[in-house]
mmCIF file of C-alpha atoms in Angstrom:
data_model
loop_
_atom_site.group_PDB
_atom_site.id
_atom_site.type_symbol
_atom_site.label_atom_id
_atom_site.label_comp_id
_atom_site.label_asym_id
_atom_site.label_seq_id
_atom_site.Cartn_x
_atom_site.Cartn_y
_atom_site.Cartn_z
ATOM 1 C CA MET X 1 53.093 44.486 80.394
ATOM 2 C CA VAL X 2 51.962 42.215 77.296
ATOM 3 C CA ARG X 3 51.725 43.724 74.187
ATOM 4 C CA ILE X 4 48.313 43.914 72.092
ATOM 5 C CA SER X 5 48.605 40.860 69.562
ATOM 6 C CA SER X 6 46.148 42.433 67.430
ATOM 7 C CA GLN X 7 48.326 46.192 67.373
ATOM 8 C CA PRO X 8 52.045 45.925 67.728
ATOM 9 C CA GLN X 9 52.378 49.462 67.847
ATOM 10 C CA LEU X 10 50.790 50.075 70.866
ATOM 11 C CA VAL X 11 52.775 50.042 73.843
ATOM 12 C CA PRO X 12 50.291 49.433 77.253
ATOM 13 C CA LEU X 13 52.288 50.949 80.023
ATOM 14 C CA THR X 14 49.879 50.294 82.977
ATOM 15 C CA ASN X 15 46.463 48.566 83.485
ATOM 16 C CA THR X 16 44.804 51.142 82.227
ATOM 17 C CA SER X 17 46.953 53.300 80.070
ATOM 18 C CA LEU X 18 48.665 52.660 76.753
ATOM 19 C CA THR X 19 50.589 54.693 74.069
ATOM 20 C CA GLY X 20 51.824 54.263 70.403
ATOM 21 C CA PHE X 21 50.147 54.156 66.963
ATOM 22 C CA LEU X 22 46.870 52.475 66.080
ATOM 23 C CA LYS X 23 47.054 50.642 62.211
ATOM 24 C CA LEU X 24 43.712 50.412 60.909
ATOM 25 C CA SER X 25 42.776 48.331 57.749
ATOM 26 C CA ASP X 26 43.474 50.631 55.033
ATOM 27 C CA ASP X 27 46.914 51.063 56.250
ATOM 28 C CA SER X 28 46.524 54.048 57.963
ATOM 29 C CA GLU X 29 48.308 54.969 61.002
ATOM 30 C CA TYR X 30 47.641 57.133 64.113
ATOM 31 C CA PHE X 31 49.036 58.553 67.299
ATOM 32 C CA ILE X 32 47.444 57.721 70.447
ATOM 33 C CA SER X 33 48.035 58.353 73.796
ATOM 34 C CA VAL X 34 45.064 57.068 76.371
ATOM 35 C CA ASP X 35 44.540 56.916 80.253
ATOM 36 C CA TYR X 36 41.095 55.471 80.646
ATOM 37 C CA SER X 37 41.153 55.431 84.530
ATOM 38 C CA CYS X 38 40.010 59.069 83.835
ATOM 39 C CA SER X 39 36.383 60.177 83.440
ATOM 40 C CA PRO X 40 36.349 61.184 80.730
ATOM 41 C CA PRO X 41 39.491 59.268 79.712
ATOM 42 C CA ASN X 42 42.571 61.346 79.100
ATOM 43 C CA VAL X 43 43.342 60.969 75.474
ATOM 44 C CA THR X 44 45.721 62.224 73.221
ATOM 45 C CA LEU X 45 45.532 61.727 69.383
ATOM 46 C CA ASP X 46 46.853 63.234 66.512
ATOM 47 C CA GLU X 47 45.464 65.998 64.741
ATOM 48 C CA GLU X 48 43.521 64.049 62.073
ATOM 49 C CA LEU X 49 41.700 61.255 64.282
ATOM 50 C CA ARG X 50 40.805 64.155 66.997
ATOM 51 C CA SER X 51 39.108 65.857 64.381
ATOM 52 C CA GLU X 52 37.424 62.926 63.699
ATOM 53 C CA LEU X 53 36.241 61.896 67.316
ATOM 54 C CA GLU X 54 35.447 65.337 68.207
ATOM 55 C CA LYS X 55 31.861 64.796 66.541
ATOM 56 C CA TYR X 56 31.495 61.573 68.698
ATOM 57 C CA PRO X 57 31.869 63.583 72.136
ATOM 58 C CA SER X 58 31.153 60.793 74.745
ATOM 59 C CA LYS X 59 32.133 57.563 72.393
ATOM 60 C CA LEU X 60 35.728 57.033 73.961
ATOM 61 C CA SER X 61 33.810 56.790 77.485
ATOM 62 C CA GLU X 62 31.125 54.527 75.879
ATOM 63 C CA ILE X 63 33.781 52.522 74.567
ATOM 64 C CA VAL X 64 35.842 52.330 78.052
ATOM 65 C CA ASN X 65 33.131 51.311 79.382
ATOM 66 C CA GLN X 66 32.251 48.297 77.220
ATOM 67 C CA SER X 67 35.488 47.331 77.706
ATOM 68 C CA GLU X 68 37.523 45.381 80.975
ATOM 69 C CA THR X 69 41.058 44.732 79.172
ATOM 70 C CA HIS X 70 43.664 47.062 76.467
ATOM 71 C CA GLU X 71 42.243 44.021 73.703
ATOM 72 C CA SER X 72 39.002 45.007 74.079
ATOM 73 C CA PHE X 73 39.185 48.215 74.678
ATOM 74 C CA VAL X 74 41.560 48.491 71.319
ATOM 75 C CA GLY X 75 39.406 45.966 69.312
ATOM 76 C CA ASN X 76 35.657 48.323 70.199
ATOM 77 C CA LEU X 77 37.837 51.584 69.189
ATOM 78 C CA VAL X 78 39.468 50.144 65.764
ATOM 79 C CA ASN X 79 35.836 48.754 64.892
ATOM 80 C CA PHE X 80 34.479 52.058 65.775
ATOM 81 C CA LEU X 81 37.130 54.080 63.847
ATOM 82 C CA GLU X 82 36.747 51.854 61.025
ATOM 83 C CA ASP X 83 33.300 52.696 60.538
ATOM 84 C CA ILE X 84 34.124 56.625 60.642
ATOM 85 C CA ILE X 85 37.438 56.743 58.676
ATOM 86 C CA VAL X 86 37.810 53.959 56.443
ATOM 87 C CA PRO X 87 35.928 54.285 53.581
ATOM 88 C CA PRO X 88 33.355 51.188 52.863
ATOM 89 C CA THR X 89 33.640 48.351 50.317
ATOM 90 C CA ASP X 90 31.395 46.073 51.478
ATOM 91 C CA SER X 91 28.595 44.820 48.834
ATOM 92 C CA LYS X 92 25.944 46.811 50.797
ATOM 93 C CA HIS X 93 28.388 50.212 49.649
ATOM 94 C CA LEU X 94 28.217 48.875 46.325
ATOM 95 C CA LEU X 95 25.061 48.383 46.041
ATOM 96 C CA THR X 96 23.946 51.976 47.529
ATOM 97 C CA LEU X 97 26.564 53.363 44.669
ATOM 98 C CA ILE X 98 24.904 51.240 41.923
ATOM 99 C CA LYS X 99 21.477 51.865 42.962
ATOM 100 C CA GLN X 100 22.396 55.692 42.697
ATOM 101 C CA VAL X 101 23.693 55.314 39.156
ATOM 102 C CA ALA X 102 20.656 53.698 38.085
ATOM 103 C CA ASN X 103 18.366 56.630 39.536
ATOM 104 C CA LEU X 104 20.007 58.937 37.416
ATOM 105 C CA PRO X 105 19.082 59.788 33.753
ATOM 106 C CA SER X 106 21.542 57.894 31.290
ATOM 107 C CA GLU X 107 22.732 61.072 29.771
ATOM 108 C CA SER X 108 24.008 62.015 32.775
ATOM 109 C CA VAL X 109 26.518 58.747 33.207
ATOM 110 C CA LYS X 110 29.712 58.892 30.921
ATOM 111 C CA SER X 111 31.357 55.863 32.754
ATOM 112 C CA ILE X 112 32.091 53.743 35.390
ATOM 113 C CA ASP X 113 35.004 51.476 35.635
ATOM 114 C CA GLN X 114 35.084 47.675 36.670
ATOM 115 C CA ASP X 115 35.909 48.025 39.980
ATOM 116 C CA PHE X 116 34.137 50.933 40.886
ATOM 117 C CA LYS X 117 37.020 52.894 41.985
ATOM 118 C CA GLN X 118 35.580 56.007 39.610
ATOM 119 C CA ILE X 119 32.433 57.344 38.451
ATOM 120 C CA VAL X 120 32.411 60.014 35.779
ATOM 121 C CA LEU X 121 28.880 61.805 35.694
ATOM 122 C CA ARG X 122 28.357 64.538 32.755
ATOM 123 C CA HIS X 123 26.370 67.286 32.146
ATOM 124 C CA THR X 124 25.586 69.037 28.584
ATOM 125 C CA ASP X 125 25.199 72.636 28.945
ATOM 126 C CA GLU X 126 23.002 75.426 27.138
ATOM 127 C CA GLY X 127 25.928 75.543 24.221
ATOM 128 C CA ASN X 128 25.755 71.950 23.965
ATOM 129 C CA ARG X 129 29.335 71.900 25.238
ATOM 130 C CA GLU X 130 29.846 68.067 27.457
ATOM 131 C CA HIS X 131 31.368 68.698 30.869
ATOM 132 C CA HIS X 132 32.492 65.965 32.805
ATOM 133 C CA LEU X 133 32.835 65.265 36.510
ATOM 134 C CA ALA X 134 35.076 62.249 38.002
ATOM 135 C CA ILE X 135 34.219 60.614 41.295
ATOM 136 C CA GLN X 136 37.469 58.697 42.633
ATOM 137 C CA LEU X 137 36.192 56.374 45.475
ATOM 138 C CA ASP X 138 39.721 55.018 45.886
ATOM 139 C CA SER X 139 40.655 57.145 49.046
ATOM 140 C CA ARG X 140 39.284 57.809 52.114
ATOM 141 C CA THR X 141 36.956 60.378 51.104
ATOM 142 C CA PRO X 142 35.785 60.716 47.692
ATOM 143 C CA THR X 143 37.625 63.257 45.190
ATOM 144 C CA PHE X 144 35.301 65.134 43.027
ATOM 145 C CA LEU X 145 37.753 66.240 39.678
ATOM 146 C CA CYS X 146 36.470 68.456 36.936
ATOM 147 C CA ASP X 147 37.310 71.284 34.540
ATOM 148 C CA LEU X 148 35.733 74.540 35.732
ATOM 149 C CA PRO X 149 36.584 78.119 36.349
ATOM 150 C CA GLN X 150 35.931 77.368 40.215
ATOM 151 C CA GLN X 151 36.450 74.708 42.552
ATOM 152 C CA LEU X 152 33.407 72.397 43.004
ATOM 153 C CA VAL X 153 33.032 72.129 46.636
ATOM 154 C CA ILE X 154 30.889 69.196 48.439
ATOM 155 C CA ASP X 155 28.957 70.368 51.567
ATOM 156 C CA ASN X 156 29.439 66.783 53.337
ATOM 157 C CA GLU X 157 31.742 64.770 51.550
ATOM 158 C CA LYS X 158 31.051 62.089 54.195
ATOM 159 C CA THR X 159 27.393 61.571 53.217
ATOM 160 C CA TRP X 160 27.418 62.215 49.540
ATOM 161 C CA SER X 161 25.411 60.742 46.389
ATOM 162 C CA CYS X 162 25.712 60.898 42.688
ATOM 163 C CA GLN X 163 22.409 63.064 42.377
ATOM 164 C CA ALA X 164 23.539 65.409 45.123
ATOM 165 C CA VAL X 165 27.018 66.348 43.627
ATOM 166 C CA LEU X 166 25.247 67.021 40.266
ATOM 167 C CA LYS X 167 23.397 69.536 41.603
ATOM 168 C CA PRO X 168 26.327 71.816 42.551
ATOM 169 C CA PHE X 169 28.084 70.817 39.247
ATOM 170 C CA ARG X 170 25.575 71.988 37.281
ATOM 171 C CA ASP X 171 24.877 75.422 39.359
ATOM 172 C CA ILE X 172 28.417 75.767 38.556
ATOM 173 C CA ILE X 173 28.371 75.329 34.852
ATOM 174 C CA SER X 174 25.346 77.696 34.258
ATOM 175 C CA GLN X 175 27.063 80.458 35.632
ATOM 176 C CA TYR X 176 29.489 80.633 32.806
ATOM 177 C CA GLN X 177 27.872 80.290 29.768
ATOM 178 C CA SER X 178 28.436 83.747 28.423
ATOM 179 C CA LEU X 179 31.998 83.244 29.128
ATOM 180 C CA TRP X 180 32.111 80.111 27.184
ATOM 181 C CA ASP X 181 30.667 81.311 24.476
ATOM 182 C CA VAL X 182 32.794 84.533 23.831
ATOM 183 C CA LEU X 183 36.043 81.670 24.583
ATOM 184 C CA ASP X 184 34.102 79.575 21.654
ATOM 185 C CA ASP X 185 34.353 82.405 19.236
ATOM 186 C CA ILE X 186 37.682 83.021 19.665
ATOM 187 C CA ASP X 187 39.093 79.730 19.220
ATOM 188 C CA SER X 188 36.875 79.423 16.248
ATOM 189 C CA ASN X 189 38.314 82.613 14.703
ATOM 190 C CA CYS X 190 41.864 82.562 15.801
ATOM 191 C CA TRP X 191 44.902 81.215 16.149
ATOM 192 C CA VAL X 192 44.686 79.565 19.755
ATOM 193 C CA ILE X 193 48.431 77.981 21.044
ATOM 194 C CA GLU X 194 47.243 78.064 24.443
ATOM 195 C CA PRO X 195 45.778 76.677 26.647
ATOM 196 C CA GLU X 196 47.409 73.528 25.720
ATOM 197 C CA PRO X 197 45.597 71.157 26.505
ATOM 198 C CA PHE X 198 42.415 72.406 26.018
ATOM 199 C CA SER X 199 40.476 73.216 29.056
ATOM 200 C CA ARG X 200 37.278 74.927 30.261
ATOM 201 C CA GLY X 201 38.464 75.928 33.389
ATOM 202 C CA ALA X 202 40.746 78.165 31.418
ATOM 203 C CA VAL X 203 39.559 82.353 31.256
ATOM 204 C CA HIS X 204 42.822 82.970 28.920
ATOM 205 C CA ARG X 205 43.254 82.406 25.400
ATOM 206 C CA ARG X 206 47.100 83.273 23.637
ATOM 207 C CA VAL X 207 46.422 83.892 20.238
ATOM 208 C CA VAL X 208 48.949 84.422 17.326
ATOM 209 C CA LEU X 209 48.583 88.065 15.927
ATOM 210 C CA LYS X 210 51.716 87.874 13.327
ATOM 211 C CA GLY X 211 55.162 86.381 12.971
ATOM 212 C CA ASP X 212 56.665 86.033 16.586
ATOM 213 C CA VAL X 213 53.955 88.155 18.405
ATOM 214 C CA SER X 214 51.387 86.518 20.226
ATOM 215 C CA LEU X 215 48.682 87.996 22.424
ATOM 216 C CA ILE X 216 47.310 86.374 26.288
ATOM 217 C CA VAL X 217 43.888 87.713 26.579
ATOM 218 C CA THR X 218 42.602 86.927 30.107
ATOM 219 C CA LEU X 219 38.830 87.576 30.371
ATOM 220 C CA ASP X 220 36.564 88.439 33.150
ATOM 221 C CA PRO X 221 34.260 85.996 33.788
ATOM 222 C CA SER X 222 31.313 88.166 34.588
ATOM 223 C CA GLN X 223 31.858 90.365 32.029
ATOM 224 C CA PRO X 224 33.464 88.236 29.463
ATOM 225 C CA THR X 225 32.775 91.015 26.363
ATOM 226 C CA SER X 226 34.348 93.907 28.577
ATOM 227 C CA LEU X 227 38.478 95.056 28.051
ATOM 228 C CA PRO X 228 40.391 92.149 28.689
ATOM 229 C CA ARG X 229 43.422 91.976 30.329
ATOM 230 C CA CYS X 230 46.076 92.334 27.316
ATOM 231 C CA ARG X 231 49.627 90.842 27.695
ATOM 232 C CA PHE X 232 51.865 90.931 24.200
ATOM 233 C CA LEU X 233 54.603 88.443 24.068
ATOM 234 C CA GLY X 234 57.315 88.491 21.401
ATOM 235 C CA SER X 235 60.535 90.535 20.505
ATOM 236 C CA ALA X 236 60.563 94.730 22.098
ATOM 237 C CA LYS X 237 60.353 96.034 18.789
ATOM 238 C CA SER X 238 57.600 93.578 17.110
ATOM 239 C CA ILE X 239 55.278 93.912 20.499
ATOM 240 C CA GLN X 240 55.411 97.790 21.118
ATOM 241 C CA PRO X 241 53.386 98.832 17.744
ATOM 242 C CA PHE X 242 50.583 96.781 18.883
ATOM 243 C CA GLN X 243 51.357 97.977 22.534
ATOM 244 C CA ASN X 244 51.116 101.306 21.442
ATOM 245 C CA LEU X 245 47.503 100.993 19.677
ATOM 246 C CA LEU X 246 46.229 99.205 22.322
ATOM 247 C CA ASP X 247 47.117 102.125 24.829
ATOM 248 C CA GLU X 248 46.117 104.909 22.334
ATOM 249 C CA ARG X 249 42.595 103.439 21.463
ATOM 250 C CA VAL X 250 41.657 101.442 25.134
ATOM 251 C CA ASP X 251 38.551 104.241 25.120
ATOM 252 C CA ASP X 252 37.086 102.391 21.832
ATOM 253 C CA TRP X 253 36.801 99.155 23.081
ATOM 254 C CA ASP X 254 32.945 98.619 22.883
ATOM 255 C CA PRO X 255 31.384 95.525 24.880
ATOM 256 C CA ALA X 256 28.716 94.937 22.674
ATOM 257 C CA VAL X 257 30.695 93.478 20.129
ATOM 258 C CA SER X 258 32.978 90.225 19.948
ATOM 259 C CA VAL X 259 36.198 90.413 21.829
ATOM 260 C CA VAL X 260 37.387 89.260 18.348
ATOM 261 C CA GLU X 261 36.154 92.171 16.461
ATOM 262 C CA ASN X 262 37.422 94.471 18.955
ATOM 263 C CA LEU X 263 40.989 93.058 19.061
ATOM 264 C CA GLY X 264 41.228 93.839 15.479
ATOM 265 C CA SER X 265 39.458 97.018 15.278
ATOM 266 C CA ILE X 266 41.993 98.416 17.952
ATOM 267 C CA LEU X 267 45.051 96.658 16.285
ATOM 268 C CA ASP X 268 44.477 97.173 12.947
ATOM 269 C CA LEU X 269 44.947 93.562 12.348
ATOM 270 C CA GLU X 270 42.673 90.766 11.086
ATOM 271 C CA LEU X 271 43.531 87.614 13.102
ATOM 272 C CA PRO X 272 44.773 84.551 11.679
ATOM 273 C CA SER X 273 43.347 81.436 11.673
ATOM 274 C CA LYS X 274 44.867 78.132 12.734
ATOM 275 C CA PRO X 275 47.351 76.978 9.582
ATOM 276 C CA THR X 276 46.082 73.949 8.114
ATOM 277 C CA ASP X 277 49.544 73.292 6.867
ATOM 278 C CA GLY X 278 51.430 72.059 10.085
ATOM 279 C CA ASP X 279 54.886 73.840 8.152
ATOM 280 C CA ASN X 280 53.003 76.970 9.610
ATOM 281 C CA ALA X 281 53.045 76.026 13.425
ATOM 282 C CA ILE X 282 54.494 78.533 15.641
ATOM 283 C CA SER X 283 57.256 77.767 18.367
ATOM 284 C CA ILE X 284 56.357 78.831 21.834
ATOM 285 C CA ASP X 285 58.846 76.582 23.957
ATOM 286 C CA CYS X 286 61.789 78.004 25.622
ATOM 287 C CA GLY X 287 65.148 77.525 22.724
ATOM 288 C CA VAL X 288 67.050 76.621 26.327
ATOM 289 C CA CYS X 289 65.330 74.240 28.557
ATOM 290 C CA TYR X 290 62.804 72.911 25.282
ATOM 291 C CA CYS X 291 59.830 73.251 27.661
ATOM 292 C CA TYR X 292 56.885 75.874 27.715
ATOM 293 C CA GLU X 293 56.172 76.560 31.234
ATOM 294 C CA MET X 294 58.455 76.473 34.024
ATOM 295 C CA MET X 295 57.955 77.004 37.682
ATOM 296 C CA GLY X 296 54.849 78.925 36.287
ATOM 297 C CA GLN X 297 56.492 80.926 33.883
ATOM 298 C CA ILE X 298 56.405 81.096 30.122
ATOM 299 C CA PRO X 299 59.005 81.901 27.198
ATOM 300 C CA GLU X 300 58.181 86.102 27.242
ATOM 301 C CA ILE X 301 61.488 87.010 25.968
ATOM 302 C CA SER X 302 62.257 86.925 21.997
ATOM 303 C CA CYS X 303 65.380 87.220 20.490
ATOM 304 C CA ASN X 304 65.322 90.819 17.720
ATOM 305 C CA ASN X 305 66.704 89.309 15.023
ATOM 306 C CA ASP X 306 63.879 89.307 12.426
ATOM 307 C CA THR X 307 64.785 85.773 11.289
ATOM 308 C CA CYS X 308 65.573 84.039 14.497
ATOM 309 C CA LYS X 309 62.582 85.629 17.105
ATOM 310 C CA GLN X 310 63.092 82.410 19.295
ATOM 311 C CA LEU X 311 61.557 82.626 22.830
ATOM 312 C CA PHE X 312 63.239 81.830 26.543
ATOM 313 C CA HIS X 313 61.996 81.831 29.531
ATOM 314 C CA VAL X 314 64.190 84.542 31.531
ATOM 315 C CA GLU X 315 65.774 82.413 34.087
ATOM 316 C CA CYS X 316 67.048 80.448 31.341
ATOM 317 C CA LEU X 317 68.577 82.788 28.893
ATOM 318 C CA ILE X 318 70.221 84.480 31.939
ATOM 319 C CA GLU X 319 71.587 81.427 33.103
ATOM 320 C CA TRP X 320 72.952 80.819 29.299
ATOM 321 C CA PHE X 321 74.559 84.323 29.386
ATOM 322 C CA ARG X 322 76.738 83.864 32.660
ATOM 323 C CA GLY X 323 77.848 80.470 30.889
ATOM 324 C CA LEU X 324 79.433 83.071 27.931
ATOM 325 C CA PRO X 325 83.031 84.029 28.234
ATOM 326 C CA ASN X 326 81.984 87.296 27.282
ATOM 327 C CA VAL X 327 78.848 88.122 29.862
ATOM 328 C CA ARG X 328 78.603 91.517 31.083
ATOM 329 C CA GLN X 329 76.318 92.931 33.270
ATOM 330 C CA SER X 330 75.529 96.582 33.542
ATOM 331 C CA PHE X 331 73.093 97.454 37.204
ATOM 332 C CA GLY X 332 70.190 95.203 36.510
ATOM 333 C CA THR X 333 70.837 94.175 32.930
ATOM 334 C CA VAL X 334 72.469 91.327 31.572
ATOM 335 C CA PHE X 335 74.017 91.259 28.012
ATOM 336 C CA GLY X 336 74.695 88.146 25.857
ATOM 337 C CA GLU X 337 74.400 86.591 22.886
ATOM 338 C CA CYS X 338 71.203 84.461 21.542
ATOM 339 C CA PRO X 339 71.785 80.879 21.952
ATOM 340 C CA TYR X 340 70.445 80.444 18.169
ATOM 341 C CA CYS X 341 71.740 82.785 15.898
ATOM 342 C CA SER X 342 74.241 84.671 18.298
ATOM 343 C CA LYS X 343 73.090 88.017 17.994
ATOM 344 C CA PRO X 344 73.386 90.792 21.068
ATOM 345 C CA MET X 345 70.634 90.241 23.605
ATOM 346 C CA HIS X 346 70.106 91.545 26.949
ATOM 347 C CA VAL X 347 67.619 90.528 29.483
ATOM 348 C CA GLN X 348 66.573 92.057 32.939
ATOM 349 C CA ALA X 349 68.136 90.244 35.756
ATOM 350 C CA VAL X 350 65.099 88.271 37.949
ATOM 351 C CA LEU X 351 65.676 90.109 41.932
#
């Protein structure tokens, strides 16, 4: 059988059947095997192509009826798939987008790149906080990117419009006003070292308490002034007094006052503000790999030496210990020396 010149990866098997890979103008390829001597045609497709064609159950039969040769069948099929799969880039589509953007209030549009591959919309909330929604148009379906505590879901990405995506974006923002008010208060009155970089999608803050001790406070978005989830980081002997105070006074937490006031009262501490002198910066990176986050883990083991107090990832410290000639392990605990000051340290082995 003669191959189809426009689709060299498709192989005709008989006068009424062919198999191979169909290539579209965006260079995407799809496996297809068709015997259109049957009614309806007997078709085997890859999963993505099948899900698209299932929306048009009679279309394949219609294409078969319109086609007399392999060439005409493939040409008609490709033309149809280009309409439903490949993102439109013609002037008509661009004109539609331009009209949509033009109909938006000027304050709702932050930027448009010169190739019209990305539109950035914005919304200013009740607390005068500006939020951005980036719509990327350089793929088959648009990608919607925003920094919020929950994912933005667009009902139908094939028929989206700028006006349509702004509404759910604004609706989500309106749900988190109280949460962001509380987080802004923490940011203004505490020495915050995480998240870095700053993110409106984060519902936690890591604040410095003193010296090598910090506290990760994770808020409940629905009740942001209620007792948060608290996790102390630092050397064992440094964090234990704070943990004891929290355990003893947990019932004293008052949702009617701010999170900052509650923490200060319960921990008997005036939470420090971020210093203006860079020399007072605190190190939060691991002393072995020099990174903060590694495979979802943060440095949480601290040297007990008061003049050192370097932080480490558990796995990094264990790996370091196992390279020492005098390392020893007893049950689940590995004993070694601090990589910085050589003082004795131990860590629970990761199971």
